PDB file of C-alpha atoms and ligand atoms in Angstrom:
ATOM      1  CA  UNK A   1      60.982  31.063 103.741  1.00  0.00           C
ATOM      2  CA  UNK A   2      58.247  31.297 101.508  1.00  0.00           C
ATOM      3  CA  UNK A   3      55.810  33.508  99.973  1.00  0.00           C
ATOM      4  CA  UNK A   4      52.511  32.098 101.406  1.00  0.00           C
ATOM      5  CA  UNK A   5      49.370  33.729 101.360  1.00  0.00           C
ATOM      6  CA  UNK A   6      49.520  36.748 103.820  1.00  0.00           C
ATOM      7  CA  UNK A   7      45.956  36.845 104.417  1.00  0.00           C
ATOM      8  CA  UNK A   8      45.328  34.779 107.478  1.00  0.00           C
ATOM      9  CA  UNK A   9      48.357  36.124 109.083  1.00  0.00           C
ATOM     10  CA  UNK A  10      46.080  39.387 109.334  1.00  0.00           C
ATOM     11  CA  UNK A  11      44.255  37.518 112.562  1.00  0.00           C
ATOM     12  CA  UNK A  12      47.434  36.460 114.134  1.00  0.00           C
ATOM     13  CA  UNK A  13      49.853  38.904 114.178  1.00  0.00           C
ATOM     14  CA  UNK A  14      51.327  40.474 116.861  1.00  0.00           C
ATOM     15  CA  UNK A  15      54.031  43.174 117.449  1.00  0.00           C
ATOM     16  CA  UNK A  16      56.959  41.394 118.768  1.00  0.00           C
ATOM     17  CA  UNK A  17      59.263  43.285 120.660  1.00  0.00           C
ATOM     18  CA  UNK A  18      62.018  40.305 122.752  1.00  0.00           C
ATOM     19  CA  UNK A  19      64.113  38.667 120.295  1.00  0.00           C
ATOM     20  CA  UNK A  20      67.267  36.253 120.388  1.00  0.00           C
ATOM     21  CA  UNK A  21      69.541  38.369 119.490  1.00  0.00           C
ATOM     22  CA  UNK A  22      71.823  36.114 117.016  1.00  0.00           C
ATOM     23  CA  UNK A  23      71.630  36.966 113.773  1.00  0.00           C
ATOM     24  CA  UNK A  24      69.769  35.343 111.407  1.00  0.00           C
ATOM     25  CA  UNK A  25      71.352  32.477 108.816  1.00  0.00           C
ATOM     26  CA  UNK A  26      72.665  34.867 105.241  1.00  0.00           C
ATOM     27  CA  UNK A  27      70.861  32.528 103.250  1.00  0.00           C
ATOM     28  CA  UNK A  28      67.217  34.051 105.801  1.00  0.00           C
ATOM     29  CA  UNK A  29      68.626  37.090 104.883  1.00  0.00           C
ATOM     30  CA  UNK A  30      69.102  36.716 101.397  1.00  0.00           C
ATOM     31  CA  UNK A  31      65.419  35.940 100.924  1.00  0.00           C
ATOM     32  CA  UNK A  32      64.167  38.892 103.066  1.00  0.00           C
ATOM     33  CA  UNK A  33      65.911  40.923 100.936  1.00  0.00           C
ATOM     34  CA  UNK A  34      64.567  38.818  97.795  1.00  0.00           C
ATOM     35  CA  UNK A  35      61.012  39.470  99.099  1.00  0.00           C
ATOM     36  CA  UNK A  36      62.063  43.223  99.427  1.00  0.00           C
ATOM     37  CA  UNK A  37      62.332  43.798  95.628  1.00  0.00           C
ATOM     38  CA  UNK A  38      58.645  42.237  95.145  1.00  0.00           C
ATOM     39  CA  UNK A  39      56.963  44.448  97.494  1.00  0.00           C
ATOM     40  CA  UNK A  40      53.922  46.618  95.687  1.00  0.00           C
ATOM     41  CA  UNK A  41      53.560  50.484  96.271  1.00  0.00           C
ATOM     42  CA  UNK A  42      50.477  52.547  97.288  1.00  0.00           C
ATOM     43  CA  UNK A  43      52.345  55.862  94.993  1.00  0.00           C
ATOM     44  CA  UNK A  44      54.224  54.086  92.025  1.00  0.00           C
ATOM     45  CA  UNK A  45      56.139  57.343  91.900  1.00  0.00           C
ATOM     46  CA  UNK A  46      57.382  57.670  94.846  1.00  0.00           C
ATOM     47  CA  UNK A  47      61.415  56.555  95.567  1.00  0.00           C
ATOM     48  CA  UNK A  48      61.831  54.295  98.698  1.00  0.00           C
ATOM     49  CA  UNK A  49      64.587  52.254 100.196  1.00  0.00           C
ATOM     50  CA  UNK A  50      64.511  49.742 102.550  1.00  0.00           C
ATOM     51  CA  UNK A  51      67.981  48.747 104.504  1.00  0.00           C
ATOM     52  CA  UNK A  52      68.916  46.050 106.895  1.00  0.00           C
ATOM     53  CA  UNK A  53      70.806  47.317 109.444  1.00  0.00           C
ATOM     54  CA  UNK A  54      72.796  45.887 112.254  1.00  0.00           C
ATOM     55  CA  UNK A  55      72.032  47.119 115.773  1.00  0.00           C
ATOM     56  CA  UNK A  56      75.269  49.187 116.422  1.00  0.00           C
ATOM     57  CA  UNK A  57      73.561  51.316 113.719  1.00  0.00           C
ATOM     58  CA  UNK A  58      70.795  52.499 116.326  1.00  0.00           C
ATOM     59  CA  UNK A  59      69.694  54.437 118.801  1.00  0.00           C
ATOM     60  CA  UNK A  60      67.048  52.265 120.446  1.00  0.00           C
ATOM     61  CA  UNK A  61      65.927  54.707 122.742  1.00  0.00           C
ATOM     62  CA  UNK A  62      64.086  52.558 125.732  1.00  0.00           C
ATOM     63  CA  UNK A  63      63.349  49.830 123.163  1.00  0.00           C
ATOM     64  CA  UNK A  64      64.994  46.567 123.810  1.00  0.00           C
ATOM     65  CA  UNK A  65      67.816  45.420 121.747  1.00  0.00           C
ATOM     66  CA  UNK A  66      67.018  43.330 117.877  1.00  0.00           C
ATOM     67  CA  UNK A  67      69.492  41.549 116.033  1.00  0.00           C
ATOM     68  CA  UNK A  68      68.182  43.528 112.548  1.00  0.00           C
ATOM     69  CA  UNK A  69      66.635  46.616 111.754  1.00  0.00           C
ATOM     70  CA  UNK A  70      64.512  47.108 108.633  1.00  0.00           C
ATOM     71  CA  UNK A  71      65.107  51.027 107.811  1.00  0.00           C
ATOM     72  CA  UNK A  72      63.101  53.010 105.984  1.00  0.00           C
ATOM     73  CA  UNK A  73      63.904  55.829 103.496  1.00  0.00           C
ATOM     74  CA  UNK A  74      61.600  58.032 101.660  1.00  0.00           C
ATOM     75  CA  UNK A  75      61.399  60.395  99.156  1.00  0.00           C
ATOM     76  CA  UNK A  76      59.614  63.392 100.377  1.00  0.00           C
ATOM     77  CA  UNK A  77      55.861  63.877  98.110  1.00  0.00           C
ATOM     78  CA  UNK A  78      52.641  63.671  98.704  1.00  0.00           C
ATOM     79  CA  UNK A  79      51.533  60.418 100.063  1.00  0.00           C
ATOM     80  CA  UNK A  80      54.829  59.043 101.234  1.00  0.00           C
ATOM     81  CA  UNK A  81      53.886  58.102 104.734  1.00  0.00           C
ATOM     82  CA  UNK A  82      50.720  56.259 103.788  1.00  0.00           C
ATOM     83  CA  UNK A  83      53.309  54.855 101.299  1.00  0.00           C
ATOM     84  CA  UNK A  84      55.905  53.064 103.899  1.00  0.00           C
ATOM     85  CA  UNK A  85      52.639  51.740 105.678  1.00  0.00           C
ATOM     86  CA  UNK A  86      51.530  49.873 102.947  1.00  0.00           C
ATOM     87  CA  UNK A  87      54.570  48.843 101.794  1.00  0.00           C
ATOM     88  CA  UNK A  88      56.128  48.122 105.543  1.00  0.00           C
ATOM     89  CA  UNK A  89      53.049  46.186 106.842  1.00  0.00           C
ATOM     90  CA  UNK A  90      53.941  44.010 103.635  1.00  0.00           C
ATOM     91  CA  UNK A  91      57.246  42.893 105.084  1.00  0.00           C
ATOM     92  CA  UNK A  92      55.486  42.636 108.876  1.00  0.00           C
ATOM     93  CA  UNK A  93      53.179  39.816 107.791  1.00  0.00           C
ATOM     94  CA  UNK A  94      56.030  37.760 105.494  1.00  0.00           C
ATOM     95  CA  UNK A  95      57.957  38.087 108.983  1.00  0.00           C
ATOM     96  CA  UNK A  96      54.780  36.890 111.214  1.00  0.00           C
ATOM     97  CA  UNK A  97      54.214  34.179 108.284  1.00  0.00           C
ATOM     98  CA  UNK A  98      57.583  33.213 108.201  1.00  0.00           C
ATOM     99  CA  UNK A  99      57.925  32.322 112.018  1.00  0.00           C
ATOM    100  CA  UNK A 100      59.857  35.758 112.577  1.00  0.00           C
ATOM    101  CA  UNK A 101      59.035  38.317 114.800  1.00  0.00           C
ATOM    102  CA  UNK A 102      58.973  42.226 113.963  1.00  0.00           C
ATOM    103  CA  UNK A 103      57.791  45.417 115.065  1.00  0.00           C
ATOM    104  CA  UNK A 104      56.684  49.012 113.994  1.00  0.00           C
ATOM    105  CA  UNK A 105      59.159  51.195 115.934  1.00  0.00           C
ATOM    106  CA  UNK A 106      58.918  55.148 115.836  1.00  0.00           C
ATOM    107  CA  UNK A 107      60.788  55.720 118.770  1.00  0.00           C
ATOM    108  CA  UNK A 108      64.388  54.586 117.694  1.00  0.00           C
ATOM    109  CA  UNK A 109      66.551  56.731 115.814  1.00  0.00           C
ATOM    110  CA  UNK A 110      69.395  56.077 113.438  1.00  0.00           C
ATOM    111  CA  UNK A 111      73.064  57.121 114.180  1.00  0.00           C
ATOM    112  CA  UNK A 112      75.314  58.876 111.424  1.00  0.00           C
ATOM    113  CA  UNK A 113      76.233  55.606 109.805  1.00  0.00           C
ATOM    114  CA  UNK A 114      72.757  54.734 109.609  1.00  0.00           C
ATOM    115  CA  UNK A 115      71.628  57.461 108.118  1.00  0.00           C
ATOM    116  CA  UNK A 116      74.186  57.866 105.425  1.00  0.00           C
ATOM    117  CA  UNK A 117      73.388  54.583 104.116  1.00  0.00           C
ATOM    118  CA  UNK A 118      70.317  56.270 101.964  1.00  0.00           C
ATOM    119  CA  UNK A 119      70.197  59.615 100.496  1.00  0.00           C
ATOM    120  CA  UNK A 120      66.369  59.589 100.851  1.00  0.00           C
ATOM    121  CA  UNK A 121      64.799  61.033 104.000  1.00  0.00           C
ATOM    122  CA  UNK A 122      64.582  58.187 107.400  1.00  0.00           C
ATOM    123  CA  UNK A 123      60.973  57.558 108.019  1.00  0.00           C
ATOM    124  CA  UNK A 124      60.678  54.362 110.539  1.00  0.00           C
ATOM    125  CA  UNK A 125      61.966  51.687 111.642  1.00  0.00           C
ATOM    126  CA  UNK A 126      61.097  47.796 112.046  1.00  0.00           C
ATOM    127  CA  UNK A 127      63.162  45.617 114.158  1.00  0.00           C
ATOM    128  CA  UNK A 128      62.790  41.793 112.970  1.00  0.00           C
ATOM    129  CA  UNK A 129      64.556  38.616 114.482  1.00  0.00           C
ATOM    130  CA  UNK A 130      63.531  35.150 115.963  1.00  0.00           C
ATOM    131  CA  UNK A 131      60.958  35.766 118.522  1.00  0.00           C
ATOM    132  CA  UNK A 132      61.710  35.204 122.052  1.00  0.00           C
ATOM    133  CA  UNK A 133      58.147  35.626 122.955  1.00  0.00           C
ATOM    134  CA  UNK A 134      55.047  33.802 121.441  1.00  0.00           C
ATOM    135  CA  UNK A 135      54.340  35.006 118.124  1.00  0.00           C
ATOM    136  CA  UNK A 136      50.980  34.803 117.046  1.00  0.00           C
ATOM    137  CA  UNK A 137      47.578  35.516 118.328  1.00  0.00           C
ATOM    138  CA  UNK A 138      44.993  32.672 118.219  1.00  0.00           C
ATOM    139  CA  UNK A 139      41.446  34.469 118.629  1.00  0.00           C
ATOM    140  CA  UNK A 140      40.720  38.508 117.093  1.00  0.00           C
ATOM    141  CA  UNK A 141      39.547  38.675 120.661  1.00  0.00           C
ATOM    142  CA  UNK A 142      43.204  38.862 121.665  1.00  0.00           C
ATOM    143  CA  UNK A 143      43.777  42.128 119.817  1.00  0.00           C
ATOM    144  CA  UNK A 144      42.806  45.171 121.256  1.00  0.00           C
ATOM    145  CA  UNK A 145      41.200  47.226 118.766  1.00  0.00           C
ATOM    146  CA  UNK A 146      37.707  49.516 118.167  1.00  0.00           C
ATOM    147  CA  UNK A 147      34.927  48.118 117.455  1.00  0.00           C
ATOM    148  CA  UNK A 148      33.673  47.863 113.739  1.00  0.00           C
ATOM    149  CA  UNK A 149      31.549  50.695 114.230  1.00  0.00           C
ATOM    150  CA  UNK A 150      33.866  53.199 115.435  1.00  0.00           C
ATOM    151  CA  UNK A 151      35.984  53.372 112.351  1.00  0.00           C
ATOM    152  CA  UNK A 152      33.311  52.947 109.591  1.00  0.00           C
ATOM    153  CA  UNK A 153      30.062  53.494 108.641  1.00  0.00           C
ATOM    154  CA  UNK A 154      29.788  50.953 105.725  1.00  0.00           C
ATOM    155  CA  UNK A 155      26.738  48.258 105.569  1.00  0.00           C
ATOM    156  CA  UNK A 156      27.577  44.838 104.286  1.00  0.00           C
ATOM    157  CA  UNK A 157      31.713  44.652 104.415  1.00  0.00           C
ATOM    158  CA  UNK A 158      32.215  43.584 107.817  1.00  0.00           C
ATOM    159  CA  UNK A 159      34.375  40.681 106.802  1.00  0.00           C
ATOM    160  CA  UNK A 160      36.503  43.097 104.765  1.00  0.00           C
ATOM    161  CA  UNK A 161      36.399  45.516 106.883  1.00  0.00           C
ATOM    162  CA  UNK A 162      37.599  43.746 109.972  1.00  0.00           C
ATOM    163  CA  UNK A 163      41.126  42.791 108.424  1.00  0.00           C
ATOM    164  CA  UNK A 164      41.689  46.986 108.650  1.00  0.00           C
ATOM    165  CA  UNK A 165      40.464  46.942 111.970  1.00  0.00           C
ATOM    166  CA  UNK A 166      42.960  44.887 113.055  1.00  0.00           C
ATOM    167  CA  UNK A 167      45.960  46.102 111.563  1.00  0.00           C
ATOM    168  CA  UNK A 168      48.602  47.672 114.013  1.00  0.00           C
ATOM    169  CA  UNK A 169      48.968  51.465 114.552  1.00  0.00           C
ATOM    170  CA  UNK A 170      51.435  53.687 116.519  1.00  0.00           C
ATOM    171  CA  UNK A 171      50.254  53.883 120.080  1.00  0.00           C
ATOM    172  CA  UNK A 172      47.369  51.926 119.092  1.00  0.00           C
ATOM    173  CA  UNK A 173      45.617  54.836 118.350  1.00  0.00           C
ATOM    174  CA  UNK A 174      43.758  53.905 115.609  1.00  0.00           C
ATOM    175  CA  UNK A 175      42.659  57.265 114.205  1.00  0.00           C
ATOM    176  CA  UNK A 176      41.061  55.390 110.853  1.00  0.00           C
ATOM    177  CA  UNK A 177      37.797  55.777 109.518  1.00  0.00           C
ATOM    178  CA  UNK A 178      36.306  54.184 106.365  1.00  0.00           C
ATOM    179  CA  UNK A 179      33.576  55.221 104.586  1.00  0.00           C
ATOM    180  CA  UNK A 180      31.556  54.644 101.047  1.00  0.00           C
ATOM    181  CA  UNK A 181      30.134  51.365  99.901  1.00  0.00           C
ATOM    182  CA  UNK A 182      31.262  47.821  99.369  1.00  0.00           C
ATOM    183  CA  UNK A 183      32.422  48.964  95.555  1.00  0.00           C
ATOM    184  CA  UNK A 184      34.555  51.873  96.729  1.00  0.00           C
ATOM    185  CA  UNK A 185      35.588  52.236 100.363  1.00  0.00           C
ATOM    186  CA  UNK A 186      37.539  55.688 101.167  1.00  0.00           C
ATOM    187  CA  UNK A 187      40.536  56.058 104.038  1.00  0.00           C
ATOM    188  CA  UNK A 188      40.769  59.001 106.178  1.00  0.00           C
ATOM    189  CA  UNK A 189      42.763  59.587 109.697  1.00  0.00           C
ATOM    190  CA  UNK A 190      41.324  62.167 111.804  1.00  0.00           C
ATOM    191  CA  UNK A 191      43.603  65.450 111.820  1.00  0.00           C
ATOM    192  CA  UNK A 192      45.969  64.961 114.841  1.00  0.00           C
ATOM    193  CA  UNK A 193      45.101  68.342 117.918  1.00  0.00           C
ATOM    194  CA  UNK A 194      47.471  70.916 117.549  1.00  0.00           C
ATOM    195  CA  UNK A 195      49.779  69.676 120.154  1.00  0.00           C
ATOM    196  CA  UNK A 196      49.807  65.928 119.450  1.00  0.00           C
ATOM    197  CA  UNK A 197      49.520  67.127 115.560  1.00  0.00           C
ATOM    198  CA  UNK A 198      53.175  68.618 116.219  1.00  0.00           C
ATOM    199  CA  UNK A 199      54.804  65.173 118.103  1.00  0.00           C
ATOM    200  CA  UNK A 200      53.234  62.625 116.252  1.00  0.00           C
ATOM    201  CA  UNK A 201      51.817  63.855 112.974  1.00  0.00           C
ATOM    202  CA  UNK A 202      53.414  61.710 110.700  1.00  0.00           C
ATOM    203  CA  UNK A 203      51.935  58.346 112.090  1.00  0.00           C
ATOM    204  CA  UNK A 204      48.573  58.482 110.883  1.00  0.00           C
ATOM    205  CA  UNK A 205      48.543  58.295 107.241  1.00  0.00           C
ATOM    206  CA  UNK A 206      51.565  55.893 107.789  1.00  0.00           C
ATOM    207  CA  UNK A 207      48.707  53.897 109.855  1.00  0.00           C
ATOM    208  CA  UNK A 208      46.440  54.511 107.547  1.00  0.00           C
ATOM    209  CA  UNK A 209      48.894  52.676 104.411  1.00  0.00           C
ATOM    210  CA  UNK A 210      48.815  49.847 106.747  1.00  0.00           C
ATOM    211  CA  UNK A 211      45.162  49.407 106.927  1.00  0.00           C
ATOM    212  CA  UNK A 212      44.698  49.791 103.286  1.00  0.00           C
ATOM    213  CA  UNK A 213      47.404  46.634 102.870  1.00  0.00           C
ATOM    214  CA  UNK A 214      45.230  45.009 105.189  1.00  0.00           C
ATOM    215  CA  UNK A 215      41.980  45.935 103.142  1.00  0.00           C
ATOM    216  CA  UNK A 216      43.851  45.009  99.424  1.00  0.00           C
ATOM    217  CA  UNK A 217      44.254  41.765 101.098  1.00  0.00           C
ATOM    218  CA  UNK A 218      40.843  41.027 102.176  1.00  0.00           C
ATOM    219  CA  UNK A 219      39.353  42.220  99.066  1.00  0.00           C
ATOM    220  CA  UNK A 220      41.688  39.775  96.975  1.00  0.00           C
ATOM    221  CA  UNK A 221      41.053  36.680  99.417  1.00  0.00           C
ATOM    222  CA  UNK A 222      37.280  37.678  98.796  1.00  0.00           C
ATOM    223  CA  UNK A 223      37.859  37.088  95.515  1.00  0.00           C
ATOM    224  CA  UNK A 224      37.811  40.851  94.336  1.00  0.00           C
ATOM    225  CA  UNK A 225      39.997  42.525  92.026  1.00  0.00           C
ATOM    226  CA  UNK A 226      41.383  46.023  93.558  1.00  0.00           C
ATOM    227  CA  UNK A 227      42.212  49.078  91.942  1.00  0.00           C
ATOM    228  CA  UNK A 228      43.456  52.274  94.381  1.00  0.00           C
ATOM    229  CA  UNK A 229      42.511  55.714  93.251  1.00  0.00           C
ATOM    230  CA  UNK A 230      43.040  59.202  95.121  1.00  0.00           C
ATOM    231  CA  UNK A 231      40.345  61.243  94.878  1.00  0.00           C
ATOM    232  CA  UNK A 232      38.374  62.840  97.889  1.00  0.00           C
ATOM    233  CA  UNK A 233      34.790  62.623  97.815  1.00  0.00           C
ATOM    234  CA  UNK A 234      34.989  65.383  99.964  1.00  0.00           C
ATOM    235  CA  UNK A 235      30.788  65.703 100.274  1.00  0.00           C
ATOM    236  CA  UNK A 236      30.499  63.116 103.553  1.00  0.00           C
ATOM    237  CA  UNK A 237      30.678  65.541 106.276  1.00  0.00           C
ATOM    238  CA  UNK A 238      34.158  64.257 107.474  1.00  0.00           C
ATOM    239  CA  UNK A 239      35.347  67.543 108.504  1.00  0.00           C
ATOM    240  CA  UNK A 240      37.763  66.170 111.042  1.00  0.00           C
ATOM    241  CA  UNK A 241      39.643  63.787 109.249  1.00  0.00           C
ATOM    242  CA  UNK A 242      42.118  63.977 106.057  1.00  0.00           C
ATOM    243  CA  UNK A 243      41.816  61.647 103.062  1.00  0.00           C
ATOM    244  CA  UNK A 244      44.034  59.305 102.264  1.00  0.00           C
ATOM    245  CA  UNK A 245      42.994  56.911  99.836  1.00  0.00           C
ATOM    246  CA  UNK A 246      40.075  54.938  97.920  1.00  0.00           C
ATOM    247  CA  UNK A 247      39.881  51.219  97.347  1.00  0.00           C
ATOM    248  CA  UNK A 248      38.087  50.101  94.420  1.00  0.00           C
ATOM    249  CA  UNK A 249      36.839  46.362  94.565  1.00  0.00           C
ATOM    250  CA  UNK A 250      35.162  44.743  91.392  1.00  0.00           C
TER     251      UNK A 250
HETATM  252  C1  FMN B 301      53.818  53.633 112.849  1.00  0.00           C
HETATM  253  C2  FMN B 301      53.980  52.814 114.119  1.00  0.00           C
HETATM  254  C3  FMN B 301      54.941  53.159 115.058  1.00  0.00           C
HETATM  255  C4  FMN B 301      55.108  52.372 116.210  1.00  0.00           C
HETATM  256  N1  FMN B 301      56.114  52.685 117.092  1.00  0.00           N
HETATM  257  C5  FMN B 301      56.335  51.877 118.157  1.00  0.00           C
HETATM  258  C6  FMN B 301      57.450  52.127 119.025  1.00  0.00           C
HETATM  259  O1  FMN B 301      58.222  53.059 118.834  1.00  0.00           O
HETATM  260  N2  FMN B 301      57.652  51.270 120.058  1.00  0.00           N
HETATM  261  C7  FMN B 301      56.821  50.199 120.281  1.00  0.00           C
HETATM  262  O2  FMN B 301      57.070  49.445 121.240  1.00  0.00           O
HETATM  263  N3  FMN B 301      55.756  49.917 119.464  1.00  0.00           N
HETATM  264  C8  FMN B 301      55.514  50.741 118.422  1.00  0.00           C
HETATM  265  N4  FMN B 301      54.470  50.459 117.563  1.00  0.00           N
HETATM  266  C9  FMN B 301      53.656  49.244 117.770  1.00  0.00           C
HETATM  267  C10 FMN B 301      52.256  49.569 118.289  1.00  0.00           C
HETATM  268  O3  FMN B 301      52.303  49.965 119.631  1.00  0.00           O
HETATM  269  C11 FMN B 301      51.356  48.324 118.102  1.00  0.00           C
HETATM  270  O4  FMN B 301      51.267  48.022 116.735  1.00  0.00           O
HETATM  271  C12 FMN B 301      49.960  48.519 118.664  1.00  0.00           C
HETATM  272  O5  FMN B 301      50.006  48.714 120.053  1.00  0.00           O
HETATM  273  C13 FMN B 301      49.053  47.303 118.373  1.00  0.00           C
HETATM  274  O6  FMN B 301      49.592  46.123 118.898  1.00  0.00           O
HETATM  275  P1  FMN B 301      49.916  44.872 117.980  1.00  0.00           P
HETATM  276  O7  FMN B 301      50.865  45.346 116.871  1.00  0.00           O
HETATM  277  O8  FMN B 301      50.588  43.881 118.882  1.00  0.00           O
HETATM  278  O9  FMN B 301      48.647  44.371 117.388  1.00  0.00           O
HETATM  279  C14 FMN B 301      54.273  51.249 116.437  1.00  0.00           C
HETATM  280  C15 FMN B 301      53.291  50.926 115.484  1.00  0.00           C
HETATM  281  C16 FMN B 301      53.153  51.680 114.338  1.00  0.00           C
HETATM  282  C17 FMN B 301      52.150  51.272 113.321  1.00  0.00           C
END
């Protein structure tokens, strides 16, 4: 496995979600966890864990069986779910770029031994394995996903603002929206109704973290250096939605 450039992977994904269910060499594992200790944070001061778990550790729920589960733990604090996107989506592409298959999996929940392997909160977690489907996309058109000018109302960043477009979200619901300039681009999710607010609240600022890995990305391939900062314009008229974060690009 290697650490290749994560970039193009963007336009191929694909949530994969029938595995072969032996697991993986050590020595694969050994370097997934290796590539675990170099993944970057959206909150620098926020504590995370990430743990490989073994199936028996799982309650899959109606999802079909993996032979490893990526687990994530969280510290609590503001930001922490828009956190574990960005950092998650990070181990998602090194899978899709590696030839493995993964996917984002709310549904599941841990057993006792599961959760006592971290004493920080479980947030989510991502099956990976060798694919038993095919894993990657060859045409954007094979992604179902808003158009451009549903989620944003910036002028001159398509090609940036595409690889956020496509990035994966629970249900597919897509509930991003970007707005600001080609210097500065600003995140928001639109505030979940009451009802679905109360059964699925914490996926979109984890959806929108994922976006904003997607977005780092295609600023850097464009040649840009990135800076996030967190502070709401607040004067755009966004009543609806909730900020998450800003992307600087110089
Ligand atoms: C936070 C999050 C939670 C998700 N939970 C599940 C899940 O529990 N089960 C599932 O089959 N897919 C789940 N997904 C995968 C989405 O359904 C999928 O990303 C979306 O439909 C887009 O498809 P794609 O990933 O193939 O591009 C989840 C995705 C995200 C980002």
């Amino acid at each position: 496995m290697q650490e290749k450039d994560l970039y193009p992977i963007i336009f191929q994904r694909k949530s994969i979600r029938k595995y072969d269910l032996d697991p993986l060499d050590e020595d694969i594992l050994k370097e997934i966890k290796d590539y675990l200790q170099t993944l970057k944070p959206l909150h620098k001061d926020i504590k995370i864990e990430f743990k490989i778990l073994s199936p028996n550790a799982v309650i899959r729920r109606a999802m079909r069986k993996a032979p490893h589960y990526m687990a994530v733990f969280s510290e609590v604090k503001e930001g922490y779910l828009s956190n574990v996107g960005y950092m998650l989506q990070q181990m998602d592409l090194f899978f899709s770029a590696n030839g493995l298959g993964s996917c984002w999996q709310g549904i599941p929940a841990l057993k006792k031994e599961g959760l006592a392997s971290s004493r920080l909160k479980f947030i989510i977690l991502m099956p990976f394995g060798k694919p038993q489907e095919i894993l990657h996309r060859t045409k954007t058109s094979q992604f179902k996903r808003k158009s451009l000018q549903e989620i944003s109302d910036i002028k001159g960043a398509d090609d940036l603002l595409e690889t956020a477009r496509l990035a994966p979200s629970a249900r597919n619901a897509q509930e991003w929206f970007f707005t600001g300039n080609e210097h500065l681009i600003h995140a928001y999710y639109r505030k979940p109704s009451f009802i679905s607010g109360f059964l699925i609240k914490k996926y979109p600022p984890m959806d929108v973290g994922i976006s904003l890995y997607h977005l780092k990305l295609g600023a850097e391939h464009f040649g840009k250096e990135t800076e996030f900062i967190f502070d709401n314009p607040e004067d755009n008229n966004l009543n609806d939605y909730e900020y998450v974060a800003s992307l600087r690009l110089t």
